[in-house]
Amino acid sequence: MRRPVAATLAVLGYLIMIVPILFVVATAFSAGRTLRFPPEGFSLQWFEAAVTYDPFMESLVSSLYLAIGATALALLLGVPATIAIHRGKIPGRGLVEGLFLSPLIVPELVVGLALYQQLMIGFGLDNLTTLLLGHTALLLPYAVRVTGASLALADPAVEEAARGLGASPVRAFLTVTLPLLRPGIFSAALLGLVTSFNNVPLSLLLQDREFRTLPVTMLDYVQQSYNPRIAAMATIILAATVVIAVIAERTVGFAKIFGGINR
Amino acid sequence: MSRKTALLLLPGLAFLAIGFLVPAVAMLVAPPGAETAAVFTRFGEMLVDPYELRIIGRTVALGLIVTALCVGLGFPIAYLLARSTSRWGGVLLALAIFPLLLSNVVRTFGWLVLLGANGAIGKLLTSTGLADEAPQLLYTPLAIVLGLTQLFLPLAIISCYSAVAQIDPGLDDAARGLGAGRTRTFWTVVVPLALPGIVVAATLVFAGSVTAYTTPYLLGGSGQRMLATQLFSYASVSVGWAAASATALIMTILVFLISGLSSLAGRKGATT
């Protein structure tokens, strides 16, 4: 080993990042009744217990609806705004872009409190609408920044050339600009889905008996029961996340989307 | 601004106003059923209340420890990955980024299994005879520090990696060729050049740690309250709007403070 100190610290870092996740998986296959290690025997019973447990499955569906809805809305609002920011002549462009990125700098829990207090209690808005509003605001910065990055790489002269060759503005957009934006939109969509689905702090105060999100339901579950059902649900989420990571790697490049590396 | 540009921009801006900006401001000046000044009065009271100060102090102290750990562990990882020529480098980089995709709840659960009453670490200590009975590990500051370090290490690695990857390896070689040892090259060439990335990493980790909810909730319990868990209890259990808003204000100020300091450091670094 050429750099013993750095290598030791690196191994320690990887252990802290990875070992807890392995322990979740190991306990999910337990045949015992409590979350303990080493697990007592091997069985798939807790996976069955997780997928037949209504609160988990109902909130899973809710979380998926919310993630898809918020991502779609954030892209519908964010992509036109990105085009306006990069291609339109607007005074104070930096300020406008900063405004779209602003939800990133306020703690999510604080945003959640503001929406709960002002929109749900103050205005009497239902929790689904409030969640959708909040998650869309949370995802707008990603939509604007990620699609903006691919728009900045595209040469505006290509669109002008299409117009010069007789294409209408709509046709130039659909046949030239949109294909250029596709990798950006795809990355933003993937990032948005994952961010919304995993969110706790923003969703935490916006729960309701009718519409709950999965991560918050899981947090509540641990307070009441301490058994491997939760580990099995966590392992299912882990497996789904691995699939998404592989899809990301095969299409746009995993490190590029989620690490912002080589952007 | 042309009408078309305005039309592209306005729906997004309107949404942003309703879904974020207006509620955030209104929370400070007009919590339901409380007077306008109530939040600021409560904010002033909190800054002299020993109980609240202990929570603020714990939040800041744990945030600083986690920041030091994440930079201290993350920078060596980023450095080794950026300088690696092995084909395993890409796999290890992916392994470091992957946790960012994974739910914080899933990542934090692992510590319950490791640190809990029937947990692996307690078992290991008692079975090897290092301890007579399993020590209390869960619901301690140590548990929170471990959980937050796990959570934010990938962020630190990525920020440092981008910075180190931009440094020409030729500079290392030049320093070595001029007679500097490996350690001296690292501290006098690599670290100073990567400093902007380290500052970004520290800022992201600190801001994340002082606002994290899942980790102090699962691993800290009610005995180790941090600002986030305290805010939730004000907002949900006891309906103390002014107290909840004031706690939110403290949390936001902390985050703005660290971001301001970091951009100040960045500007200073750019001019010298």
JSON list of N, CA, C and O in Angstrom, two decimals, chain B residues 184-217:
[
{"chain": "B", "resi": 184, "resn": "ARG", "atom": "N", "xyz": [4.50, 15.71, 2.04]},
{"chain": "B", "resi": 184, "resn": "ARG", "atom": "CA", "xyz": [4.64, 17.15, 1.84]},
{"chain": "B", "resi": 184, "resn": "ARG", "atom": "C", "xyz": [3.94, 17.58, 0.55]},
{"chain": "B", "resi": 184, "resn": "ARG", "atom": "O", "xyz": [3.29, 18.62, 0.50]},
{"chain": "B", "resi": 185, "resn": "THR", "atom": "N", "xyz": [4.04, 16.79, -0.51]},
{"chain": "B", "resi": 185, "resn": "THR", "atom": "CA", "xyz": [3.36, 17.10, -1.77]},
{"chain": "B", "resi": 185, "resn": "THR", "atom": "C", "xyz": [1.85, 17.20, -1.54]},
{"chain": "B", "resi": 185, "resn": "THR", "atom": "O", "xyz": [1.19, 18.12, -2.01]},
{"chain": "B", "resi": 186, "resn": "PHE", "atom": "N", "xyz": [1.33, 16.23, -0.77]},
{"chain": "B", "resi": 186, "resn": "PHE", "atom": "CA", "xyz": [-0.11, 16.21, -0.50]},
{"chain": "B", "resi": 186, "resn": "PHE", "atom": "C", "xyz": [-0.55, 17.50, 0.19]},
{"chain": "B", "resi": 186, "resn": "PHE", "atom": "O", "xyz": [-1.51, 18.13, -0.23]},
{"chain": "B", "resi": 187, "resn": "TRP", "atom": "N", "xyz": [0.19, 17.87, 1.24]},
{"chain": "B", "resi": 187, "resn": "TRP", "atom": "CA", "xyz": [-0.25, 19.02, 2.04]},
{"chain": "B", "resi": 187, "resn": "TRP", "atom": "C", "xyz": [0.07, 20.36, 1.40]},
{"chain": "B", "resi": 187, "resn": "TRP", "atom": "O", "xyz": [-0.63, 21.34, 1.65]},
{"chain": "B", "resi": 188, "resn": "THR", "atom": "N", "xyz": [1.14, 20.47, 0.60]},
{"chain": "B", "resi": 188, "resn": "THR", "atom": "CA", "xyz": [1.50, 21.78, 0.06]},
{"chain": "B", "resi": 188, "resn": "THR", "atom": "C", "xyz": [1.05, 21.98, -1.38]},
{"chain": "B", "resi": 188, "resn": "THR", "atom": "O", "xyz": [1.01, 23.10, -1.86]},
{"chain": "B", "resi": 189, "resn": "VAL", "atom": "N", "xyz": [0.69, 20.91, -2.08]},
{"chain": "B", "resi": 189, "resn": "VAL", "atom": "CA", "xyz": [0.25, 21.07, -3.47]},
{"chain": "B", "resi": 189, "resn": "VAL", "atom": "C", "xyz": [-1.23, 20.69, -3.63]},
{"chain": "B", "resi": 189, "resn": "VAL", "atom": "O", "xyz": [-2.05, 21.50, -4.04]},
{"chain": "B", "resi": 190, "resn": "VAL", "atom": "N", "xyz": [-1.58, 19.45, -3.25]},
{"chain": "B", "resi": 190, "resn": "VAL", "atom": "CA", "xyz": [-2.92, 18.95, -3.53]},
{"chain": "B", "resi": 190, "resn": "VAL", "atom": "C", "xyz": [-3.98, 19.68, -2.68]},
{"chain": "B", "resi": 190, "resn": "VAL", "atom": "O", "xyz": [-4.96, 20.21, -3.21]},
{"chain": "B", "resi": 191, "resn": "VAL", "atom": "N", "xyz": [-3.76, 19.70, -1.36]},
{"chain": "B", "resi": 191, "resn": "VAL", "atom": "CA", "xyz": [-4.78, 20.28, -0.48]},
{"chain": "B", "resi": 191, "resn": "VAL", "atom": "C", "xyz": [-5.05, 21.76, -0.79]},
{"chain": "B", "resi": 191, "resn": "VAL", "atom": "O", "xyz": [-6.21, 22.15, -0.95]},
{"chain": "B", "resi": 192, "resn": "PRO", "atom": "N", "xyz": [-4.01, 22.62, -0.91]},
{"chain": "B", "resi": 192, "resn": "PRO", "atom": "CA", "xyz": [-4.31, 24.03, -1.22]},
{"chain": "B", "resi": 192, "resn": "PRO", "atom": "C", "xyz": [-5.08, 24.20, -2.53]},
{"chain": "B", "resi": 192, "resn": "PRO", "atom": "O", "xyz": [-5.98, 25.03, -2.62]},
{"chain": "B", "resi": 193, "resn": "LEU", "atom": "N", "xyz": [-4.71, 23.41, -3.55]},
{"chain": "B", "resi": 193, "resn": "LEU", "atom": "CA", "xyz": [-5.38, 23.56, -4.84]},
{"chain": "B", "resi": 193, "resn": "LEU", "atom": "C", "xyz": [-6.83, 23.05, -4.79]},
{"chain": "B", "resi": 193, "resn": "LEU", "atom": "O", "xyz": [-7.68, 23.51, -5.54]},
{"chain": "B", "resi": 194, "resn": "ALA", "atom": "N", "xyz": [-7.08, 22.09, -3.90]},
{"chain": "B", "resi": 194, "resn": "ALA", "atom": "CA", "xyz": [-8.43, 21.53, -3.81]},
{"chain": "B", "resi": 194, "resn": "ALA", "atom": "C", "xyz": [-9.29, 22.26, -2.78]},
{"chain": "B", "resi": 194, "resn": "ALA", "atom": "O", "xyz": [-10.44, 21.90, -2.55]},
{"chain": "B", "resi": 195, "resn": "LEU", "atom": "N", "xyz": [-8.73, 23.31, -2.16]},
{"chain": "B", "resi": 195, "resn": "LEU", "atom": "CA", "xyz": [-9.43, 23.98, -1.06]},
{"chain": "B", "resi": 195, "resn": "LEU", "atom": "C", "xyz": [-10.84, 24.45, -1.41]},
{"chain": "B", "resi": 195, "resn": "LEU", "atom": "O", "xyz": [-11.76, 24.28, -0.59]},
{"chain": "B", "resi": 196, "resn": "PRO", "atom": "N", "xyz": [-11.07, 25.04, -2.60]},
{"chain": "B", "resi": 196, "resn": "PRO", "atom": "CA", "xyz": [-12.46, 25.45, -2.91]},
{"chain": "B", "resi": 196, "resn": "PRO", "atom": "C", "xyz": [-13.44, 24.28, -2.82]},
{"chain": "B", "resi": 196, "resn": "PRO", "atom": "O", "xyz": [-14.53, 24.44, -2.28]},
{"chain": "B", "resi": 197, "resn": "GLY", "atom": "N", "xyz": [-13.02, 23.10, -3.29]},
{"chain": "B", "resi": 197, "resn": "GLY", "atom": "CA", "xyz": [-13.88, 21.93, -3.21]},
{"chain": "B", "resi": 197, "resn": "GLY", "atom": "C", "xyz": [-14.12, 21.50, -1.78]},
{"chain": "B", "resi": 197, "resn": "GLY", "atom": "O", "xyz": [-15.21, 21.08, -1.42]},
{"chain": "B", "resi": 198, "resn": "ILE", "atom": "N", "xyz": [-13.07, 21.62, -0.95]},
{"chain": "B", "resi": 198, "resn": "ILE", "atom": "CA", "xyz": [-13.21, 21.25, 0.46]},
{"chain": "B", "resi": 198, "resn": "ILE", "atom": "C", "xyz": [-14.20, 22.19, 1.16]},
{"chain": "B", "resi": 198, "resn": "ILE", "atom": "O", "xyz": [-15.02, 21.76, 1.96]},
{"chain": "B", "resi": 199, "resn": "VAL", "atom": "N", "xyz": [-14.11, 23.50, 0.82]},
{"chain": "B", "resi": 199, "resn": "VAL", "atom": "CA", "xyz": [-15.04, 24.47, 1.42]},
{"chain": "B", "resi": 199, "resn": "VAL", "atom": "C", "xyz": [-16.48, 24.14, 1.04]},
{"chain": "B", "resi": 199, "resn": "VAL", "atom": "O", "xyz": [-17.38, 24.15, 1.87]},
{"chain": "B", "resi": 200, "resn": "VAL", "atom": "N", "xyz": [-16.70, 23.81, -0.24]},
{"chain": "B", "resi": 200, "resn": "VAL", "atom": "CA", "xyz": [-18.05, 23.44, -0.69]},
{"chain": "B", "resi": 200, "resn": "VAL", "atom": "C", "xyz": [-18.53, 22.20, 0.06]},
{"chain": "B", "resi": 200, "resn": "VAL", "atom": "O", "xyz": [-19.65, 22.15, 0.56]},
{"chain": "B", "resi": 201, "resn": "ALA", "atom": "N", "xyz": [-17.64, 21.21, 0.18]},
{"chain": "B", "resi": 201, "resn": "ALA", "atom": "CA", "xyz": [-18.01, 19.97, 0.88]},
{"chain": "B", "resi": 201, "resn": "ALA", "atom": "C", "xyz": [-18.41, 20.28, 2.32]},
{"chain": "B", "resi": 201, "resn": "ALA", "atom": "O", "xyz": [-19.46, 19.83, 2.79]},
{"chain": "B", "resi": 202, "resn": "ALA", "atom": "N", "xyz": [-17.59, 21.07, 3.01]},
{"chain": "B", "resi": 202, "resn": "ALA", "atom": "CA", "xyz": [-17.87, 21.38, 4.41]},
{"chain": "B", "resi": 202, "resn": "ALA", "atom": "C", "xyz": [-19.20, 22.12, 4.55]},
{"chain": "B", "resi": 202, "resn": "ALA", "atom": "O", "xyz": [-19.99, 21.83, 5.46]},
{"chain": "B", "resi": 203, "resn": "THR", "atom": "N", "xyz": [-19.47, 23.04, 3.63]},
{"chain": "B", "resi": 203, "resn": "THR", "atom": "CA", "xyz": [-20.71, 23.81, 3.69]},
{"chain": "B", "resi": 203, "resn": "THR", "atom": "C", "xyz": [-21.93, 22.91, 3.52]},
{"chain": "B", "resi": 203, "resn": "THR", "atom": "O", "xyz": [-22.88, 22.97, 4.31]},
{"chain": "B", "resi": 204, "resn": "LEU", "atom": "N", "xyz": [-21.86, 22.04, 2.50]},
{"chain": "B", "resi": 204, "resn": "LEU", "atom": "CA", "xyz": [-22.99, 21.15, 2.23]},
{"chain": "B", "resi": 204, "resn": "LEU", "atom": "C", "xyz": [-23.24, 20.21, 3.41]},
{"chain": "B", "resi": 204, "resn": "LEU", "atom": "O", "xyz": [-24.38, 19.99, 3.83]},
{"chain": "B", "resi": 205, "resn": "VAL", "atom": "N", "xyz": [-22.15, 19.65, 3.97]},
{"chain": "B", "resi": 205, "resn": "VAL", "atom": "CA", "xyz": [-22.30, 18.70, 5.07]},
{"chain": "B", "resi": 205, "resn": "VAL", "atom": "C", "xyz": [-22.85, 19.39, 6.31]},
{"chain": "B", "resi": 205, "resn": "VAL", "atom": "O", "xyz": [-23.78, 18.88, 6.95]},
{"chain": "B", "resi": 206, "resn": "PHE", "atom": "N", "xyz": [-22.32, 20.57, 6.64]},
{"chain": "B", "resi": 206, "resn": "PHE", "atom": "CA", "xyz": [-22.79, 21.26, 7.84]},
{"chain": "B", "resi": 206, "resn": "PHE", "atom": "C", "xyz": [-24.26, 21.65, 7.69]},
{"chain": "B", "resi": 206, "resn": "PHE", "atom": "O", "xyz": [-25.08, 21.39, 8.59]},
{"chain": "B", "resi": 207, "resn": "ALA", "atom": "N", "xyz": [-24.60, 22.24, 6.54]},
{"chain": "B", "resi": 207, "resn": "ALA", "atom": "CA", "xyz": [-25.99, 22.66, 6.32]},
{"chain": "B", "resi": 207, "resn": "ALA", "atom": "C", "xyz": [-26.92, 21.45, 6.38]},
{"chain": "B", "resi": 207, "resn": "ALA", "atom": "O", "xyz": [-28.02, 21.51, 6.94]},
{"chain": "B", "resi": 208, "resn": "GLY", "atom": "N", "xyz": [-26.49, 20.32, 5.82]},
{"chain": "B", "resi": 208, "resn": "GLY", "atom": "CA", "xyz": [-27.30, 19.10, 5.85]},
{"chain": "B", "resi": 208, "resn": "GLY", "atom": "C", "xyz": [-27.45, 18.56, 7.26]},
{"chain": "B", "resi": 208, "resn": "GLY", "atom": "O", "xyz": [-28.53, 18.16, 7.68]},
{"chain": "B", "resi": 209, "resn": "SER", "atom": "N", "xyz": [-26.36, 18.58, 8.02]},
{"chain": "B", "resi": 209, "resn": "SER", "atom": "CA", "xyz": [-26.37, 17.99, 9.36]},
{"chain": "B", "resi": 209, "resn": "SER", "atom": "C", "xyz": [-27.26, 18.77, 10.33]},
{"chain": "B", "resi": 209, "resn": "SER", "atom": "O", "xyz": [-27.96, 18.18, 11.15]},
{"chain": "B", "resi": 210, "resn": "VAL", "atom": "N", "xyz": [-27.21, 20.11, 10.27]},
{"chain": "B", "resi": 210, "resn": "VAL", "atom": "CA", "xyz": [-27.99, 20.88, 11.24]},
{"chain": "B", "resi": 210, "resn": "VAL", "atom": "C", "xyz": [-29.47, 20.93, 10.88]},
{"chain": "B", "resi": 210, "resn": "VAL", "atom": "O", "xyz": [-30.28, 21.41, 11.67]},
{"chain": "B", "resi": 211, "resn": "THR", "atom": "N", "xyz": [-29.84, 20.43, 9.68]},
{"chain": "B", "resi": 211, "resn": "THR", "atom": "CA", "xyz": [-31.26, 20.44, 9.31]},
{"chain": "B", "resi": 211, "resn": "THR", "atom": "C", "xyz": [-31.83, 19.03, 9.18]},
{"chain": "B", "resi": 211, "resn": "THR", "atom": "O", "xyz": [-33.02, 18.88, 8.94]},
{"chain": "B", "resi": 212, "resn": "ALA", "atom": "N", "xyz": [-30.99, 18.00, 9.34]},
{"chain": "B", "resi": 212, "resn": "ALA", "atom": "CA", "xyz": [-31.45, 16.61, 9.14]},
{"chain": "B", "resi": 212, "resn": "ALA", "atom": "C", "xyz": [-32.48, 16.23, 10.19]},
{"chain": "B", "resi": 212, "resn": "ALA", "atom": "O", "xyz": [-32.35, 16.60, 11.36]},
{"chain": "B", "resi": 213, "resn": "TYR", "atom": "N", "xyz": [-33.48, 15.50, 9.78]},
{"chain": "B", "resi": 213, "resn": "TYR", "atom": "CA", "xyz": [-34.53, 15.07, 10.72]},
{"chain": "B", "resi": 213, "resn": "TYR", "atom": "C", "xyz": [-34.47, 13.57, 11.01]},
{"chain": "B", "resi": 213, "resn": "TYR", "atom": "O", "xyz": [-34.49, 13.15, 12.16]},
{"chain": "B", "resi": 214, "resn": "THR", "atom": "N", "xyz": [-34.41, 12.75, 9.95]},
{"chain": "B", "resi": 214, "resn": "THR", "atom": "CA", "xyz": [-34.51, 11.30, 10.10]},
{"chain": "B", "resi": 214, "resn": "THR", "atom": "C", "xyz": [-33.47, 10.74, 11.09]},
{"chain": "B", "resi": 214, "resn": "THR", "atom": "O", "xyz": [-33.81, 9.93, 11.94]},
{"chain": "B", "resi": 215, "resn": "THR", "atom": "N", "xyz": [-32.22, 11.19, 10.96]},
{"chain": "B", "resi": 215, "resn": "THR", "atom": "CA", "xyz": [-31.15, 10.64, 11.79]},
{"chain": "B", "resi": 215, "resn": "THR", "atom": "C", "xyz": [-31.35, 10.95, 13.28]},
{"chain": "B", "resi": 215, "resn": "THR", "atom": "O", "xyz": [-31.35, 10.02, 14.09]},
{"chain": "B", "resi": 216, "resn": "PRO", "atom": "N", "xyz": [-31.50, 12.22, 13.68]},
{"chain": "B", "resi": 216, "resn": "PRO", "atom": "CA", "xyz": [-31.71, 12.45, 15.12]},
{"chain": "B", "resi": 216, "resn": "PRO", "atom": "C", "xyz": [-33.01, 11.82, 15.63]},
{"chain": "B", "resi": 216, "resn": "PRO", "atom": "O", "xyz": [-33.08, 11.43, 16.80]},
{"chain": "B", "resi": 217, "resn": "TYR", "atom": "N", "xyz": [-34.01, 11.68, 14.76]},
{"chain": "B", "resi": 217, "resn": "TYR", "atom": "CA", "xyz": [-35.27, 11.07, 15.19]},
{"chain": "B", "resi": 217, "resn": "TYR", "atom": "C", "xyz": [-35.07, 9.59, 15.50]},
{"chain": "B", "resi": 217, "resn": "TYR", "atom": "O", "xyz": [-35.48, 9.10, 16.54]}
]
